[in-house]
Coordinates of C-alpha atoms in Angstrom, one line a residue:
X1219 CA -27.7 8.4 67.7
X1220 CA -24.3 6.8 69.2
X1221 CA -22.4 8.9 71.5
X1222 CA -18.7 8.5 72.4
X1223 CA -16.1 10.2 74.3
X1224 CA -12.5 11.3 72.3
X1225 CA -9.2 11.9 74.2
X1226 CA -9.8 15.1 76.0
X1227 CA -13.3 13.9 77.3
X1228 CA -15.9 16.1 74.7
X1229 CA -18.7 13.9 73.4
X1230 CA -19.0 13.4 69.8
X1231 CA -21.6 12.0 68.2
X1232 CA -21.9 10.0 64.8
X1233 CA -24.6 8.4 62.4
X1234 CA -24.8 4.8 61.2
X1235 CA -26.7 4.6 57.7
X1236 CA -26.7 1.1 55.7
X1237 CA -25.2 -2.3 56.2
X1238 CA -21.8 -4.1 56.2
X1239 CA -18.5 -3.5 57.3
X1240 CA -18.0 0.1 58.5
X1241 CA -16.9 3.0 56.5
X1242 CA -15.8 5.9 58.8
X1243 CA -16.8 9.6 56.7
X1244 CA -15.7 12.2 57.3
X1245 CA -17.3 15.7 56.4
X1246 CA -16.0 18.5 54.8
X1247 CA -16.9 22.1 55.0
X1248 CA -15.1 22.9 56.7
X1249 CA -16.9 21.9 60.1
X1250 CA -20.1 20.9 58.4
X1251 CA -22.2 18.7 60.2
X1252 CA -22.6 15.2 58.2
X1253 CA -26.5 14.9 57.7
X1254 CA -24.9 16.8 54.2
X1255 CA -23.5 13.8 53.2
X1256 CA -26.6 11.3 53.4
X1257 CA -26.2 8.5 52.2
X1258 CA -23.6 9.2 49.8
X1259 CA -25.4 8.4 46.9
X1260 CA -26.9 5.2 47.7
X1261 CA -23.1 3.7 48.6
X1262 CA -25.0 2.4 51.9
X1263 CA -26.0 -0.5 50.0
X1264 CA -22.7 -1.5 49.7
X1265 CA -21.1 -0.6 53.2
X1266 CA -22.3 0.9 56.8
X1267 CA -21.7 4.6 56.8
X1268 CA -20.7 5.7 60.0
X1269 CA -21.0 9.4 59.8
X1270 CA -19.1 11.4 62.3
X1271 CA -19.9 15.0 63.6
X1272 CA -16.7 17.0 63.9
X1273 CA -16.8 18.3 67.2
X1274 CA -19.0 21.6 67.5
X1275 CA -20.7 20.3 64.7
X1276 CA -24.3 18.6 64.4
X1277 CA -25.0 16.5 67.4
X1278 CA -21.4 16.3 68.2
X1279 CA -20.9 19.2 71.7
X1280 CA -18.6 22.3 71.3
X1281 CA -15.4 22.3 72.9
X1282 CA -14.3 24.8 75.7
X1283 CA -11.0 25.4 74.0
X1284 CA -11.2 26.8 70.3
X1285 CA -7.8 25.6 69.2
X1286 CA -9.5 21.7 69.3
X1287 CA -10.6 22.8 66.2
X1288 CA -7.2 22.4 64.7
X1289 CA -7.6 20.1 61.8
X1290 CA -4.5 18.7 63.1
X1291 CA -6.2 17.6 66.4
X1292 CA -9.2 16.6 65.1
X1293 CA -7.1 14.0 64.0
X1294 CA -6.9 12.1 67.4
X1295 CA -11.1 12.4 67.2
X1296 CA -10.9 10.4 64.2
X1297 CA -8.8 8.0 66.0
X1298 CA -10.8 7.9 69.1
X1299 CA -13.6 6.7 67.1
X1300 CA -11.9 4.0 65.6
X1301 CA -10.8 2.5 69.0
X1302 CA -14.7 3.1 70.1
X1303 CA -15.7 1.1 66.7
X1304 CA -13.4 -1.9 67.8
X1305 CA -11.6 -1.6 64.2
X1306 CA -8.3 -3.0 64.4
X1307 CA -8.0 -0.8 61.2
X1308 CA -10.2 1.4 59.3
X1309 CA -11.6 2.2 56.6
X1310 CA -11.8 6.2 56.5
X1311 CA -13.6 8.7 53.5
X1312 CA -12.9 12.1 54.2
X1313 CA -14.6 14.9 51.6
X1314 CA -13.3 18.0 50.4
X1315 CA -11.6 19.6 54.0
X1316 CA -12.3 16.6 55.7
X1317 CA -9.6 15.1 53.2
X1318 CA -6.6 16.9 54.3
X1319 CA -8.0 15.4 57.7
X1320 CA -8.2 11.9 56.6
X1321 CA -4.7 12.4 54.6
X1322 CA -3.3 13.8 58.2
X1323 CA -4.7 10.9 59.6
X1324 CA -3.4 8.4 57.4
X1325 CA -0.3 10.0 58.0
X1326 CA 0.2 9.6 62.0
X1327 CA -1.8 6.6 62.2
X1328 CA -0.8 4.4 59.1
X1329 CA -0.9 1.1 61.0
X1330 CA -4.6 1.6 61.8
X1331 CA -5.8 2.4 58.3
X1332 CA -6.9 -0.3 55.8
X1333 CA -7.9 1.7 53.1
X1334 CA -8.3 5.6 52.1
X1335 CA -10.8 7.8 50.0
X1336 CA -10.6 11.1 49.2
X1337 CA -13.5 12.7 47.5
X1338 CA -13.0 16.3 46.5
X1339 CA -10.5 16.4 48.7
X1340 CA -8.7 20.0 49.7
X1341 CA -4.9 19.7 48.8
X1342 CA -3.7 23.3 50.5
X1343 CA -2.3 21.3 53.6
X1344 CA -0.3 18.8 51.5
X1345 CA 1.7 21.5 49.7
X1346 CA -1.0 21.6 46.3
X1347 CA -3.0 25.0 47.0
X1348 CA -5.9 25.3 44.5
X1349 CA -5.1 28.9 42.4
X1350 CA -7.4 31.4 41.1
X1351 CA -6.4 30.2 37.7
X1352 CA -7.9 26.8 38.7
X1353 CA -11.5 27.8 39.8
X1354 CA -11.2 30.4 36.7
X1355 CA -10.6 27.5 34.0
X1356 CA -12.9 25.2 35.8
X1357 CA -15.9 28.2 36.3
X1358 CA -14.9 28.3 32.2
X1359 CA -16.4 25.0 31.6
X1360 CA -19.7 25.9 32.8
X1361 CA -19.9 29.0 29.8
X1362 CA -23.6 28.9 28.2
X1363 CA -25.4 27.8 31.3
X1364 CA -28.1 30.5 32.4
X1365 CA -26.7 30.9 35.2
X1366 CA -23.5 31.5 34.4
X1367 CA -22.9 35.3 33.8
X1368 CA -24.2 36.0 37.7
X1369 CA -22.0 33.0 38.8
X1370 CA -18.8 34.3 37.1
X1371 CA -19.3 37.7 38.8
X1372 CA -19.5 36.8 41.8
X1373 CA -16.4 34.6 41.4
X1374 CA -14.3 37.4 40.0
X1375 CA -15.4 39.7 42.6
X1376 CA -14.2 37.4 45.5
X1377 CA -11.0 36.9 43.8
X1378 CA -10.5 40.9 43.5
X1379 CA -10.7 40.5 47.4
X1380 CA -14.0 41.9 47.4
X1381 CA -15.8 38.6 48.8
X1382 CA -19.5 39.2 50.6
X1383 CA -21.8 36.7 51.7
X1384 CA -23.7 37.5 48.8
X1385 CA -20.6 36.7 46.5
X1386 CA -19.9 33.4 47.7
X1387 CA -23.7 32.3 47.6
X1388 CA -23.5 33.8 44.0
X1389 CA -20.8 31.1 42.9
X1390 CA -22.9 27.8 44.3
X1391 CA -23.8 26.7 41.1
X1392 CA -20.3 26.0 40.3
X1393 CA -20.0 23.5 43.3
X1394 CA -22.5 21.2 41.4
X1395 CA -22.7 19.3 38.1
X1396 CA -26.2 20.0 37.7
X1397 CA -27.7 23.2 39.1
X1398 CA -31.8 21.9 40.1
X1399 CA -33.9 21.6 42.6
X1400 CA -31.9 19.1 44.2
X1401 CA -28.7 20.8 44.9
X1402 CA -29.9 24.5 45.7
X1403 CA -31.6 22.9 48.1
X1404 CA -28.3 21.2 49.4
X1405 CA -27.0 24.3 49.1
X1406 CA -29.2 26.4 50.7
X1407 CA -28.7 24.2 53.8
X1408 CA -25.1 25.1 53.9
X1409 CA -24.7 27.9 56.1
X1410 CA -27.1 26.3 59.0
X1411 CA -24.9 23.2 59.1
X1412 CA -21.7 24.4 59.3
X1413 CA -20.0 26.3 62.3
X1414 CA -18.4 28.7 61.2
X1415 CA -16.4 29.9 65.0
X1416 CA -14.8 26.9 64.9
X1417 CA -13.9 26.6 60.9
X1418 CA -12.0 30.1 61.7
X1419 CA -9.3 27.8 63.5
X1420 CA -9.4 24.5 61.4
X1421 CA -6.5 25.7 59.8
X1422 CA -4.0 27.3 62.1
X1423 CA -2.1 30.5 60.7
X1424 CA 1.3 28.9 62.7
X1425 CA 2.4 25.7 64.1
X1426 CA 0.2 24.0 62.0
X1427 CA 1.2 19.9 60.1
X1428 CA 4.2 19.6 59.1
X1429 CA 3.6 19.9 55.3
X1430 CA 7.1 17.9 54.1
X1431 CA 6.6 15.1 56.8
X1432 CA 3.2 14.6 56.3
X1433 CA 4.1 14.4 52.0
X1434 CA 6.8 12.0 52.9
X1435 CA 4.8 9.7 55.3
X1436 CA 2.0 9.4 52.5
X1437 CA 4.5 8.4 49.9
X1438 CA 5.5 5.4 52.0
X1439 CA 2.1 4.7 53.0
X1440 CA 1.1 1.0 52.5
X1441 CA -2.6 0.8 51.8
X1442 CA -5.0 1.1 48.9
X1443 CA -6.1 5.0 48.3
X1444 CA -8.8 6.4 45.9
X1445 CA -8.7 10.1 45.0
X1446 CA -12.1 10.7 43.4
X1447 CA -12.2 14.2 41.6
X1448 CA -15.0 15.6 39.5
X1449 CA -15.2 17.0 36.0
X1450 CA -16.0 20.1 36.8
X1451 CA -15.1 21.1 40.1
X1452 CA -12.0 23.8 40.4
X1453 CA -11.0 22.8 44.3
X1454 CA -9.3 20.5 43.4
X1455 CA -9.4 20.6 39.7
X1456 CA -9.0 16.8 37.9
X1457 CA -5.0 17.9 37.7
X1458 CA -4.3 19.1 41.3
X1459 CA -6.3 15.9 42.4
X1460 CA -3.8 13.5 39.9
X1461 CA -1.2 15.4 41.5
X1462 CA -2.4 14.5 44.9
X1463 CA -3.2 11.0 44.2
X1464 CA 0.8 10.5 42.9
X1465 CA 1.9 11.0 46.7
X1466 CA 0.3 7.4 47.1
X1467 CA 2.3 4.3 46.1
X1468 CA -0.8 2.3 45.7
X1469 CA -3.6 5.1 44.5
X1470 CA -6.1 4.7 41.8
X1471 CA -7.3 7.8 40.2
X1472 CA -11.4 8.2 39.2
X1473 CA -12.7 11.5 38.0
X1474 CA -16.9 11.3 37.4
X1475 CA -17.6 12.8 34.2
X1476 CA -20.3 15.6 34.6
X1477 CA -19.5 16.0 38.7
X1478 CA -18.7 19.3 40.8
X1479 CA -17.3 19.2 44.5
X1480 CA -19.9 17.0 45.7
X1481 CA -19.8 14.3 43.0
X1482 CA -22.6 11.6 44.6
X1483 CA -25.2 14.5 44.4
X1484 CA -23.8 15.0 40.0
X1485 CA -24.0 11.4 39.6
X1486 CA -25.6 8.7 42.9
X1487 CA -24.9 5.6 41.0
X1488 CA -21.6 6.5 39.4
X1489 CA -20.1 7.8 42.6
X1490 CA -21.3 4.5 44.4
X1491 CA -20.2 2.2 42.2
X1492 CA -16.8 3.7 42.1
X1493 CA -16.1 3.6 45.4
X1494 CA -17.8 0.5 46.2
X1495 CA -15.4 -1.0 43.8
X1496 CA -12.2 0.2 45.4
X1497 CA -13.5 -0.4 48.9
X1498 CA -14.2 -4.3 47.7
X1499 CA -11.1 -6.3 48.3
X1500 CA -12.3 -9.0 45.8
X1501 CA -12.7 -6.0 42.5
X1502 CA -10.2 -4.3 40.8
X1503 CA -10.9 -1.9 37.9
X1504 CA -8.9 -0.9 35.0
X1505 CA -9.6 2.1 32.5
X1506 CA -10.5 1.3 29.6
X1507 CA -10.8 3.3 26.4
X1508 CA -12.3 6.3 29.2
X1509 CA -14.4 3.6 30.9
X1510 CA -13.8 2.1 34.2
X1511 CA -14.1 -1.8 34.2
X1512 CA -14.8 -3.6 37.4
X1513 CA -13.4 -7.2 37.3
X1514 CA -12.6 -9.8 40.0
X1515 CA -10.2 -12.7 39.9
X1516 CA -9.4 -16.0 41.0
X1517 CA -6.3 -18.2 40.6
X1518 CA -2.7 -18.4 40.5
X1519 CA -1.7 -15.1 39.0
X1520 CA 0.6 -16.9 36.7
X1521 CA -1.4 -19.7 35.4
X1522 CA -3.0 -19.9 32.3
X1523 CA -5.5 -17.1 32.0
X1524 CA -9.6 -17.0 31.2
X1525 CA -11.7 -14.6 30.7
X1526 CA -15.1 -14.8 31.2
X1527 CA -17.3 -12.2 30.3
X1528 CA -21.2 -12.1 31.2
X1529 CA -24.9 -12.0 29.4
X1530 CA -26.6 -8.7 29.4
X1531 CA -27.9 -7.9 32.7
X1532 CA -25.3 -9.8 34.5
X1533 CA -22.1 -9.2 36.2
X1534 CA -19.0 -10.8 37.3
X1535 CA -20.5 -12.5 39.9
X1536 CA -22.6 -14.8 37.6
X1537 CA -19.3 -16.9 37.4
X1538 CA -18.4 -17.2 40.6
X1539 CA -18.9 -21.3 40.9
X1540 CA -17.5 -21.3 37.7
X1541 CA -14.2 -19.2 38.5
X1542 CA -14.0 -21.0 41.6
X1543 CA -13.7 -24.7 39.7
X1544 CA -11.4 -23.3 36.7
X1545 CA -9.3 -21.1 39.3
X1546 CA -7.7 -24.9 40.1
X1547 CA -5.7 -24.6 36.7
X1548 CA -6.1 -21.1 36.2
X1549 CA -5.9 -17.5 36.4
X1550 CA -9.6 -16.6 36.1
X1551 CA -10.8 -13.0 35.1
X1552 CA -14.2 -11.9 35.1
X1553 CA -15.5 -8.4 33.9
X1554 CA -18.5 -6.3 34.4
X1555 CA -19.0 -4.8 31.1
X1556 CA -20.0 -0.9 31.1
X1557 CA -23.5 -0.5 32.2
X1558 CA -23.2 -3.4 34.3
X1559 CA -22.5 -4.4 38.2
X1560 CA -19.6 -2.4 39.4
X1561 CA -18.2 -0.7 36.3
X1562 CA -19.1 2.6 34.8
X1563 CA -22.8 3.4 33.3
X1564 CA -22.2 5.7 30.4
X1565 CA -25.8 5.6 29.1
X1566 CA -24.4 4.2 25.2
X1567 CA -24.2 1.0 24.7
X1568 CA -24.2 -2.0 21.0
X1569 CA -22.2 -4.8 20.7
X1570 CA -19.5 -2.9 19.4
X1571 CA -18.9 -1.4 22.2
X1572 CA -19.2 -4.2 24.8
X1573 CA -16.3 -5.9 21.8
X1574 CA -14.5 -2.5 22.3
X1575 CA -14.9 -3.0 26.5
X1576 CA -14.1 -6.5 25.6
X1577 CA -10.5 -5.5 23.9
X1578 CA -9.3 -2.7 25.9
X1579 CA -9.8 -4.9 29.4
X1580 CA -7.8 -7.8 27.6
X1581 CA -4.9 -4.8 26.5
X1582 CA -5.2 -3.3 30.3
X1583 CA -4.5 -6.5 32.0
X1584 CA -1.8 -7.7 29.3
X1585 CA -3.6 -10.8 28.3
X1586 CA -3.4 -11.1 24.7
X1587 CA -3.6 -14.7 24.0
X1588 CA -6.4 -16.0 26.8
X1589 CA -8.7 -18.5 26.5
X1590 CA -12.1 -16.3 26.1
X1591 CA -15.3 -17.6 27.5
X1592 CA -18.7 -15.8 26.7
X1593 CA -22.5 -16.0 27.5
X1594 CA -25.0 -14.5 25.5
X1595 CA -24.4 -10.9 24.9
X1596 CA -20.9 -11.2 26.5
X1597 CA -20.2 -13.8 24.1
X1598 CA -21.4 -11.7 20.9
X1599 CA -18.4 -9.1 22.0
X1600 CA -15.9 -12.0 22.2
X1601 CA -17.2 -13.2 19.0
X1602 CA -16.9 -9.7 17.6
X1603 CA -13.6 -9.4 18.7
X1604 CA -12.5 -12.4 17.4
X1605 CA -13.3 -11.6 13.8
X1606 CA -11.5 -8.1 14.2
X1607 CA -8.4 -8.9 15.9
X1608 CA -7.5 -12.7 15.5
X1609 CA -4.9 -13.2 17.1
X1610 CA -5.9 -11.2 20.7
X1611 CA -7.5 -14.4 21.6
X1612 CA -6.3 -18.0 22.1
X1613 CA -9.0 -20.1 22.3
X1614 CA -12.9 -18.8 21.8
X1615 CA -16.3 -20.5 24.2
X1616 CA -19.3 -18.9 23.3
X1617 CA -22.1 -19.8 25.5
X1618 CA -25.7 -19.9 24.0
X1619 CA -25.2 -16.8 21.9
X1620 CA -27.0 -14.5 19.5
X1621 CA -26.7 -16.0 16.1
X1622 CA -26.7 -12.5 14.4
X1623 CA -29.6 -13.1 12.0
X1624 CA -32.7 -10.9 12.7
X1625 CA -35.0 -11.7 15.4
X1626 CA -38.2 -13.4 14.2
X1627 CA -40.8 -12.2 15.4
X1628 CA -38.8 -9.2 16.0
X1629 CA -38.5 -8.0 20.0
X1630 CA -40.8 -5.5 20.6
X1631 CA -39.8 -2.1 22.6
X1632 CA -39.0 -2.4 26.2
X1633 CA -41.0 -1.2 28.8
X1634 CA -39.8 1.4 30.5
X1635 CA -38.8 -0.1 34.1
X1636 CA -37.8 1.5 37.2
X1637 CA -33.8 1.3 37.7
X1638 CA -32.2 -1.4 39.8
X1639 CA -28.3 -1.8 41.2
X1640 CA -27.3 -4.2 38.7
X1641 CA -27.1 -2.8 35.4
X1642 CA -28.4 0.0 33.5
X1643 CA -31.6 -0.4 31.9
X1644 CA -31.0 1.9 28.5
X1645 CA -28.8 -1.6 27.8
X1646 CA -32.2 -3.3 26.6
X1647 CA -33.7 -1.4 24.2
X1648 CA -30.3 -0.4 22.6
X1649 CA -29.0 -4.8 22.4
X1650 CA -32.7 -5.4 21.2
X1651 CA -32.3 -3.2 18.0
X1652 CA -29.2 -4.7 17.2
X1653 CA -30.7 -8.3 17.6
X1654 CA -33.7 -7.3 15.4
X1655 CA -31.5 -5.6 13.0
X1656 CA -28.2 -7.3 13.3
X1657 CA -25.2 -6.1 11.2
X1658 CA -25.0 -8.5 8.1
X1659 CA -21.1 -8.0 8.3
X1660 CA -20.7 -9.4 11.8
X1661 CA -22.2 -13.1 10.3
X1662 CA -19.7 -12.3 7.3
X1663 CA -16.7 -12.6 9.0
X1664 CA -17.3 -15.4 11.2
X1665 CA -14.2 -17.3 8.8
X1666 CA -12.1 -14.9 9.9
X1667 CA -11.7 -16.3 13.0
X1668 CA -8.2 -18.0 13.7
X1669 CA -8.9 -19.4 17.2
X1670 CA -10.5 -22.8 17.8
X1671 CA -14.4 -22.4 19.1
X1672 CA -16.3 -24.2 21.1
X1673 CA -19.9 -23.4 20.7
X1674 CA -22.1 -24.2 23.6
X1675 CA -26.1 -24.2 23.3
X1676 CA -28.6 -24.6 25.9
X1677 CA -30.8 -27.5 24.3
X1678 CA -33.9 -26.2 26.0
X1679 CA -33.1 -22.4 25.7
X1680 CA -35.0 -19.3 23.8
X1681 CA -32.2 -19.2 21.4
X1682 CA -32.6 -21.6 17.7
X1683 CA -29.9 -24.2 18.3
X1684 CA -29.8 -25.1 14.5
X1685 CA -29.2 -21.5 14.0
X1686 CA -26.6 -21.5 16.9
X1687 CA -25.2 -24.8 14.8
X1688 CA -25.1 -23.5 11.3
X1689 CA -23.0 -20.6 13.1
X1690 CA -20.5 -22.6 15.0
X1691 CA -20.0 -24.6 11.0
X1692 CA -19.1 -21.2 9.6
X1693 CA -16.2 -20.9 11.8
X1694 CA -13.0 -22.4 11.1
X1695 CA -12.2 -25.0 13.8
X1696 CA -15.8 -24.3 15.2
X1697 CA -17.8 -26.7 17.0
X1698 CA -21.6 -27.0 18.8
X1699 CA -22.4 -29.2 22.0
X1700 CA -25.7 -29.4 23.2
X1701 CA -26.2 -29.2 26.7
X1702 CA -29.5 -30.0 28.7
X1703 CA -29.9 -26.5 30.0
X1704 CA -31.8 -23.3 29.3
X1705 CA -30.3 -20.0 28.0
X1706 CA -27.9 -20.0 31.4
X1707 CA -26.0 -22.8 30.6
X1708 CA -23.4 -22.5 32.8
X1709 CA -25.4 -21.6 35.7
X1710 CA -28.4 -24.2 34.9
X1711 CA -26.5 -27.1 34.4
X1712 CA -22.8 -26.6 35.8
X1713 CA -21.4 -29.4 35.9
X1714 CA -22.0 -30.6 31.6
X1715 CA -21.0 -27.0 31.3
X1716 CA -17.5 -27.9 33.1
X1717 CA -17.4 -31.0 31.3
X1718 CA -18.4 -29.6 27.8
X1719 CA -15.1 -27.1 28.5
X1720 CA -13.0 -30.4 29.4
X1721 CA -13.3 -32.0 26.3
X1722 CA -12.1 -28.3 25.1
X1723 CA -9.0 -28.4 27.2
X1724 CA -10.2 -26.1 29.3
X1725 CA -10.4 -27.3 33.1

């Protein structure tokens, strides 16, 4: 466990968890030491954590002087341990208290930021107090659950100003999205971890920030800040958090659908892919019909732009080489598709959908008109979308994709396998039902389509290339190339890949 000395000499200690570059987190509470936060739902794959103990806190020694317990100079800790990191600038998460304290950081020490996240954060110092009415309406949503009558009493009786230690353990459930095993046990641990001497002073009753300076310093701050609120929580609600993340010129706005105050507990992959996703300088997400789509680019912003759009189980990164050659001539997009890589896993997913995904990222990004590559299942939304709306796309590729006839044999059910990172596994069994049952009308509109096509087949792939033919004949300007590859064309055999989209236009 590292060990480092902040301005006034008191030794503070801090916790590394995963790999990467660093990610400086900062604990809530307030004054709760940070073994709460573990490994905030699994987002040490993506990043290094590097979990700091606020002073008098976990590992982290108790200062002689109460009043260092100010949030406002706990502020200079935060920068001490950036200097001890050797950061020339930082990337700082502070959770619910602990985001004031990375706001007031942000604030003083803009130059030594390089990005911001605020999960749950508290919004009392920056002039947007949570109200009784908010913890009422959000303790509303919750209405039904067994739990709830008990919960609700105990909230109104600590908002009568009759608050007991019994009364605030009565209202736990409402910190979580899911009331199990799980988090009564994180809540249980609660009172042990946190100190609760110094949180008396954390925020000073005078001479505390500057409220107005510290609003107008974060309006002119320069770097990339995520406010990440959840569903259900009612400090902040989803509205005091929007109304937080408007400070920031450059703030992207995430609330986790079925998440309390401590969102990677409601929801591990959801939380991690979100903030994995802001934190990587090469994504950038849109929303999308409710859905957040991850998607990276390459290219001149204003060359002619292509969208390429990946095969079930896959993610944007499958094009990379591909990007990279086409980024010469273009503006390249590529898209994780919900369920998949970096965007959001809502547990639904058919081909309609992945066509809906499809639409709203091509309305998002303004890019009616673009060249449209596909592979696989990626290509059956473009092909979808195609047929429904014409004229949203200039010029079709559709990469080795399902012909939409049934399946013969049919696929039989998937076997339930253990989750990985990259996608969400309910996407099998739901795409295989459609390919053993296909849509008849989907086949029945292929000479609706007004762009030209280029049909692309793997000539040793699983996929029946005089099916794949037949299909690309049914479409008006279609045509099929053959290429000596497998299912992957574009990853098996590259280069005929690039060539087959030369003799397109496309290169």
């Amino acid at each position: 466990m590292p060990i480092f000395r902040t301005y006034d000499g008191t030794e503070l200690a801090y916790h590394l968890v995963g790999e990467g570059e660093p990610l400086i987190c900062l604990p809530g509470g307030p004054l709760r030491a940070a073994r709460y936060l573990g490994d905030l739902g699994g987002l040490s794959r993506f990043r290094r954590l590097v979990l700091l103990d606020l002073r008098g806190t976990g590992e982290s020694a108790v200062p002689e002087d109460p009043s260092a317990y100010r949030i406002d100079r706990l502020v200079d800790d935060v920068e001490a341990l950036r200097a001890h990191l050797g950061l020339e600038r930082a990337d700082v998460l502070g959770h619910s208290a602990a985001g004031e304290l990375a706001a007031l950081y942000a604030a003083r020490y803009p130059q030594r930021l390089r990005s911001l996240v605020l999960v749950t954060p508290a919004t009392a110092t920056l002039g947007l107090p949570a109200t009784d009415r908010d913890r009422r309406d959000a303790a509303a949503l919750r209405a039904g659950l067994p739990w709830y009558p008990e919960a609700r009493a105990a909230l109104d009786e600590i908002q009568a100003g009759r608050a007991t230690p019994e009364a605030w353990a009565g209202i736990r459930p409402f910190m979580y999205g899911r009331w199990d095993t799980a988090a009564r046990a994180h809540a249980a641990a609660s009172p042990a971890q946190r100190n609760a001497v110094g949180a008396a002073h954390y925020y000073p009753s005078s001479g505390g920030p500057d409220t107005a300076a510290t609003v107008a310093a974060l309006r002119e701050l320069p770097v990339p800040v995520l406010v990440l609120a959840g569903e259900y929580d009612g400090g902040p609600t989803p509205d005091r958090a929007a109304e937080l993340a408007a400070f920031f010129p450059r703030a992207e706005f995430v609330v986790q659908r079925g998440a309390g105050h401590f969102p990677w507990m409601d929801g591990p992959g959801d939380f991690a892919r979100a903030v994995a996703a802001f934190l990587d300088p090469a994504v950038s997400s849109v929303q999308a019909g409710g859905i957040r789509l991850a998607h990276r680019t390459w290219g001149d912003p204003s060359a002619p732009p292509v969208v390429l759009a990946h095969g079930r189980g896959g993610s944007s990164l499958d094009w990379t080489a591909i990007a990279e050659r086409l980024a010469d001539r273009h503006r390249v997009y590529a898209l994780d598709f919900r369920g998949h890589g970096l965007s959001d896993w809502p547990g639904r997913y058919s081909l309609e959908l992945f066509r809906d995904d499809l639409h709203a990222f091509l309305e998002a990004r303004n890019l009616s008109g673009a060249t449209v590559i596909g592979h696989s299942m990626g290509g059956a939304a473009a092909l979808l979308l195609a047929e429904r709306h014409p004229a949203l796309i200039g010029a079709l590729v559709l990469e080795d994709v399902p012909t939409l006839l049934p399946c013969d044999p049919p696929r039989p059910p998937a076997a339930r396998l253990p989750q990985e990172p990259g996608f969400d596994r309910e996407v099998v069994p739901s795409i295989d039902a459609q390919l053993n049952d296909p849509d008849p009308e989907h086949r029945e509109r292929l000479g609706e389509i007004t762009a030209p096509a280029l049909v692309v087949g793997g000539s040793r792939s699983h996929v029946d290339q005089e099916q794949l033919a037949e299909m690309a004949g049914r479409i008006p300007g279609g045509r099929y190339l053959s290429v000596d590859a497998g299912h992957r064309v574009h990853a098996e055999n590259p280069t005929a890949f690039l060539a087959a989209l030369g003799s397109f236009g496309i290169g």
